[in-house]
Structures are given as C-alpha cells and as structure tokens.
Amino acid sequence: MADLDALTAIIAPEAEAMGLSLVRVAFFGGESDPTLQVMAERPETRQLTIDDCADLSRRISGQLDALEEAGKDPIELAYRLEVSSPGIDRPLTRPSDFADWAGHEAKVALKEKLNGRQRFNGLLVGIDGDVVTILDKEEVEHMLPFDAIDTAKLVLTDKLIAATVPLSAEGADELEEEGQD
C-alpha cells in the first residue's frame, strides 16, 4: 500500500527540522480506513505537545501535497494522517528505546518464532549490541535479536506512570473541579 522507508525518508527531515525525534511511521487500516500514523517526541521530554502535533502535521502534509502535485505521490489512495506522541505505554521501535526504558515491563512480538515462541512479556532488561533481553515472570532471560522484533511496547504499570512526568499539570485542578457537581 505504501513504502514505509520512502515515507520515513520524507517525514524524518520534517520532524528533525522541528527538533523532534521520529518514533514510528506506520500505515494501517487497509483500503477501508487507510491511516498514515506518525509518532514523534521531543528528545528532552520524551513527549509531544498538541501544538507540536499540529505543526508537524502541517509540515508533513505540505511535503506530501507537493509530491502529489509533482506526480510523485508516495501514497496512491486517499488516507488519513495521524500525528501523535507515543504516549505512556509507547511502542519501542529504536534500539535506544530498549535502553532508555530498561527496568519497565514490555510486550514483544517477533516476526517469526524463536525457540518455539513468538511473544514475550516481562521486564525489559535492555539491549546489548543488537540483542534485546526480556526477563519473564519465571525469571528466564530471553535474548531477542533486534531485527527479529515485529512489535514491542511498554506495559502500563504504576512504575511507568511514576517515571513519566507530564509536561505541565497547570489547569489540572480546574478541570477536576469543572467535572464535579
């Protein structure tokens, strides 16, 4: 449907020009609801504001529109562009993610089975070279080649919530009071 490497090559410079780090470029939804999903973050906060999302969306749209006008549209059908922060239970897509989020719970799915298993849940020990280590509930370490990973994401836990400080809590008290009668 869409060449993700080509899209990433178009999108990454736009994110970098804004001082953002690209977390993921994905295309999903098939023909019924095609969606180009872009996740980015500010390296210093690991978060993204609504204004950042809007600005990045406009930059990406501008680049994709220019390519379409030039007859070089990288996406052949109508689609929806979704730009967002990776969120708390974020996907782990880069080797640095596996290092940065070591000590937190994660779910990892491989492209193919390894030693009879394709899915691993447990404590993310980290990454050494190109090998990600997960410690499961039975205290067994699983060494997973980074290139064999299909998807990986953090599991929402109290520890993860405590480690993820919001950009600002300004106005939170007002929102709570407005919702109460």
CSV table of C-alpha atoms in Angstrom, one decimal:
chain,number,residue,atom,x,y,z
A,1,MET,CA,0.0,0.0,0.0
A,2,ALA,CA,2.8,2.5,0.9
A,3,ASP,CA,6.6,2.2,1.1
A,4,LEU,CA,7.3,3.0,4.7
A,5,ASP,CA,11.0,3.6,4.1
A,6,ALA,CA,10.2,6.2,1.4
A,7,LEU,CA,7.6,7.8,3.7
A,8,THR,CA,10.1,7.8,6.6
A,9,ALA,CA,12.7,9.5,4.3
A,10,ILE,CA,10.1,12.3,3.6
A,11,ILE,CA,8.9,12.6,7.2
A,12,ALA,CA,12.1,12.3,9.2
A,13,PRO,CA,13.6,15.6,8.0
A,14,GLU,CA,10.4,17.5,8.8
A,15,ALA,CA,10.5,16.1,12.4
A,16,GLU,CA,14.2,16.9,12.7
A,17,ALA,CA,13.7,20.4,11.5
A,18,MET,CA,11.4,20.9,14.4
A,19,GLY,CA,13.9,19.4,16.9
A,20,LEU,CA,11.8,16.3,17.2
A,21,SER,CA,12.8,12.6,17.2
A,22,LEU,CA,10.7,10.3,15.0
A,23,VAL,CA,9.5,7.3,16.9
A,24,ARG,CA,7.4,5.5,14.4
A,25,VAL,CA,5.9,5.7,10.9
A,26,ALA,CA,3.2,3.2,10.2
A,27,PHE,CA,0.5,2.7,7.6
A,28,PHE,CA,-2.6,0.6,8.6
A,29,GLY,CA,-6.3,0.3,8.1
A,30,GLY,CA,-6.3,-1.3,4.7
A,31,GLU,CA,-8.5,0.2,2.0
A,32,SER,CA,-11.5,0.8,4.3
A,33,ASP,CA,-9.7,3.2,6.6
A,34,PRO,CA,-6.1,3.9,5.4
A,35,THR,CA,-4.1,5.8,8.0
A,36,LEU,CA,-0.6,7.1,8.0
A,37,GLN,CA,0.5,7.2,11.6
A,38,VAL,CA,3.4,9.3,12.7
A,39,MET,CA,4.7,9.3,16.3
A,40,ALA,CA,7.3,11.8,17.4
A,41,GLU,CA,8.7,13.2,20.6
A,42,ARG,CA,10.9,15.9,21.9
A,43,PRO,CA,14.1,14.2,22.9
A,44,GLU,CA,14.5,16.2,26.1
A,45,THR,CA,11.0,15.4,27.4
A,46,ARG,CA,10.0,12.2,25.5
A,47,GLN,CA,6.7,13.9,24.9
A,48,LEU,CA,4.9,16.0,22.3
A,49,THR,CA,2.5,18.9,22.8
A,50,ILE,CA,-0.7,19.4,20.8
A,51,ASP,CA,0.9,22.4,19.1
A,52,ASP,CA,3.9,20.2,18.1
A,53,CYS,CA,1.5,17.6,16.6
A,54,ALA,CA,-0.3,20.3,14.6
A,55,ASP,CA,2.9,21.9,13.4
A,56,LEU,CA,4.4,18.5,12.3
A,57,SER,CA,1.1,17.5,10.7
A,58,ARG,CA,1.2,20.7,8.6
A,59,ARG,CA,4.8,20.2,7.6
A,60,ILE,CA,4.2,16.6,6.6
A,61,SER,CA,1.0,17.4,4.7
A,62,GLY,CA,2.9,20.2,2.8
A,63,GLN,CA,5.6,17.8,1.7
A,64,LEU,CA,3.2,15.1,0.7
A,65,ASP,CA,0.9,17.6,-1.2
A,66,ALA,CA,3.9,18.9,-3.1
A,67,LEU,CA,4.9,15.4,-4.1
A,68,GLU,CA,1.4,14.6,-5.2
A,69,GLU,CA,1.3,17.8,-7.3
A,70,ALA,CA,4.6,16.8,-8.9
A,71,GLY,CA,3.1,13.4,-9.8
A,72,LYS,CA,5.3,11.6,-7.2
A,73,ASP,CA,2.6,10.7,-4.6
A,74,PRO,CA,4.1,8.1,-2.3
A,75,ILE,CA,0.5,7.0,-1.2
A,76,GLU,CA,-1.7,6.1,-4.1
A,77,LEU,CA,-5.1,6.3,-2.3
A,78,ALA,CA,-6.9,8.8,0.0
A,79,TYR,CA,-5.7,8.4,3.6
A,80,ARG,CA,-5.9,10.0,7.0
A,81,LEU,CA,-2.8,11.5,8.6
A,82,GLU,CA,-2.5,10.9,12.3
A,83,VAL,CA,0.4,12.7,14.2
A,84,SER,CA,0.8,11.9,17.9
A,85,SER,CA,3.0,11.5,20.8
A,86,PRO,CA,4.0,7.8,21.5
A,87,GLY,CA,2.1,8.0,24.9
A,88,ILE,CA,2.9,6.4,28.1
A,89,ASP,CA,2.6,2.7,27.0
A,90,ARG,CA,4.6,3.6,24.0
A,91,PRO,CA,5.9,1.4,21.2
A,92,LEU,CA,9.6,0.5,21.3
A,93,THR,CA,10.9,0.9,17.8
A,94,ARG,CA,14.5,2.1,18.0
A,95,PRO,CA,17.5,0.4,19.8
A,96,SER,CA,17.7,3.4,22.1
A,97,ASP,CA,14.1,2.8,23.3
A,98,PHE,CA,15.1,-0.6,24.6
A,99,ALA,CA,18.0,1.0,26.5
A,100,ASP,CA,16.0,4.1,27.7
A,101,TRP,CA,13.1,2.0,29.1
A,102,ALA,CA,15.1,-0.8,30.7
A,103,GLY,CA,13.6,-1.7,34.1
A,104,HIS,CA,10.0,-1.4,32.8
A,105,GLU,CA,7.6,-4.2,31.7
A,106,ALA,CA,7.3,-4.7,28.0
A,107,LYS,CA,5.5,-6.9,25.5
A,108,VAL,CA,7.5,-8.1,22.4
A,109,ALA,CA,6.2,-10.0,19.4
A,110,LEU,CA,8.7,-11.4,16.9
A,111,LYS,CA,8.3,-11.7,13.2
A,112,GLU,CA,8.8,-15.5,13.4
A,113,LYS,CA,9.0,-18.0,16.3
A,114,LEU,CA,12.3,-18.3,18.2
A,115,ASN,CA,12.7,-21.4,20.2
A,116,GLY,CA,9.0,-22.2,19.7
A,117,ARG,CA,7.8,-18.8,20.9
A,118,GLN,CA,6.7,-15.6,19.2
A,119,ARG,CA,5.5,-13.5,22.1
A,120,PHE,CA,7.4,-12.4,25.2
A,121,ASN,CA,6.2,-10.5,28.2
A,122,GLY,CA,8.3,-9.4,31.1
A,123,LEU,CA,10.9,-7.0,32.5
A,124,LEU,CA,12.9,-5.2,29.8
A,125,VAL,CA,16.5,-5.7,30.8
A,126,GLY,CA,17.8,-3.7,28.0
A,127,ILE,CA,19.8,-4.0,24.8
A,128,ASP,CA,23.4,-5.1,24.2
A,129,GLY,CA,24.6,-4.6,20.7
A,130,ASP,CA,21.6,-5.8,18.6
A,131,VAL,CA,20.2,-8.2,21.2
A,132,VAL,CA,17.2,-7.2,23.4
A,133,THR,CA,16.8,-9.1,26.7
A,134,ILE,CA,13.5,-9.7,28.4
A,135,LEU,CA,13.2,-11.3,31.8
A,136,ASP,CA,9.9,-13.2,32.1
A,137,LYS,CA,7.8,-13.9,35.2
A,138,GLU,CA,9.6,-17.3,35.7
A,139,GLU,CA,12.9,-15.3,35.9
A,140,VAL,CA,14.0,-16.7,32.5
A,141,GLU,CA,16.0,-14.3,30.3
A,142,HIS,CA,15.1,-14.3,26.6
A,143,MET,CA,17.7,-12.9,24.2
A,144,LEU,CA,15.9,-11.5,21.2
A,145,PRO,CA,17.6,-10.2,18.1
A,146,PHE,CA,16.5,-6.6,17.5
A,147,ASP,CA,16.0,-7.3,13.8
A,148,ALA,CA,13.6,-10.2,14.6
A,149,ILE,CA,11.2,-7.9,16.6
A,150,ASP,CA,7.9,-7.2,14.8
A,151,THR,CA,6.3,-5.1,17.5
A,152,ALA,CA,7.2,-4.1,21.1
A,153,LYS,CA,5.6,-1.8,23.6
A,154,LEU,CA,5.7,-0.8,27.2
A,155,VAL,CA,3.1,-2.2,29.6
A,156,LEU,CA,1.2,0.5,31.6
A,157,THR,CA,2.2,0.0,35.2
A,158,ASP,CA,2.3,2.2,38.3
A,159,LYS,CA,6.1,2.3,37.9
A,160,LEU,CA,5.9,3.5,34.3
A,161,ILE,CA,3.3,6.2,35.3
A,162,ALA,CA,5.6,7.4,38.1
A,163,ALA,CA,8.5,7.5,35.6
A,164,THR,CA,6.6,9.6,33.1
A,165,VAL,CA,6.3,13.1,34.3
A,166,PRO,CA,3.7,15.3,32.4
A,167,LEU,CA,5.0,18.4,30.7
A,168,SER,CA,2.7,20.5,32.8
A,169,ALA,CA,-0.1,20.0,35.4
A,170,GLU,CA,-1.3,23.6,35.0
A,171,GLY,CA,-5.0,23.7,35.0
A,172,ALA,CA,-5.5,20.1,36.2
A,173,ASP,CA,-7.2,21.2,39.4
A,174,GLU,CA,-9.6,23.4,37.3
A,175,LEU,CA,-10.6,20.5,35.1
A,176,GLU,CA,-11.3,18.3,38.1
A,177,GLU,CA,-13.5,21.0,39.7
A,178,GLU,CA,-15.4,21.6,36.5
A,179,GLY,CA,-16.3,17.9,36.2
A,180,GLN,CA,-17.7,17.8,39.8
A,181,ASP,CA,-21.2,18.9,40.7
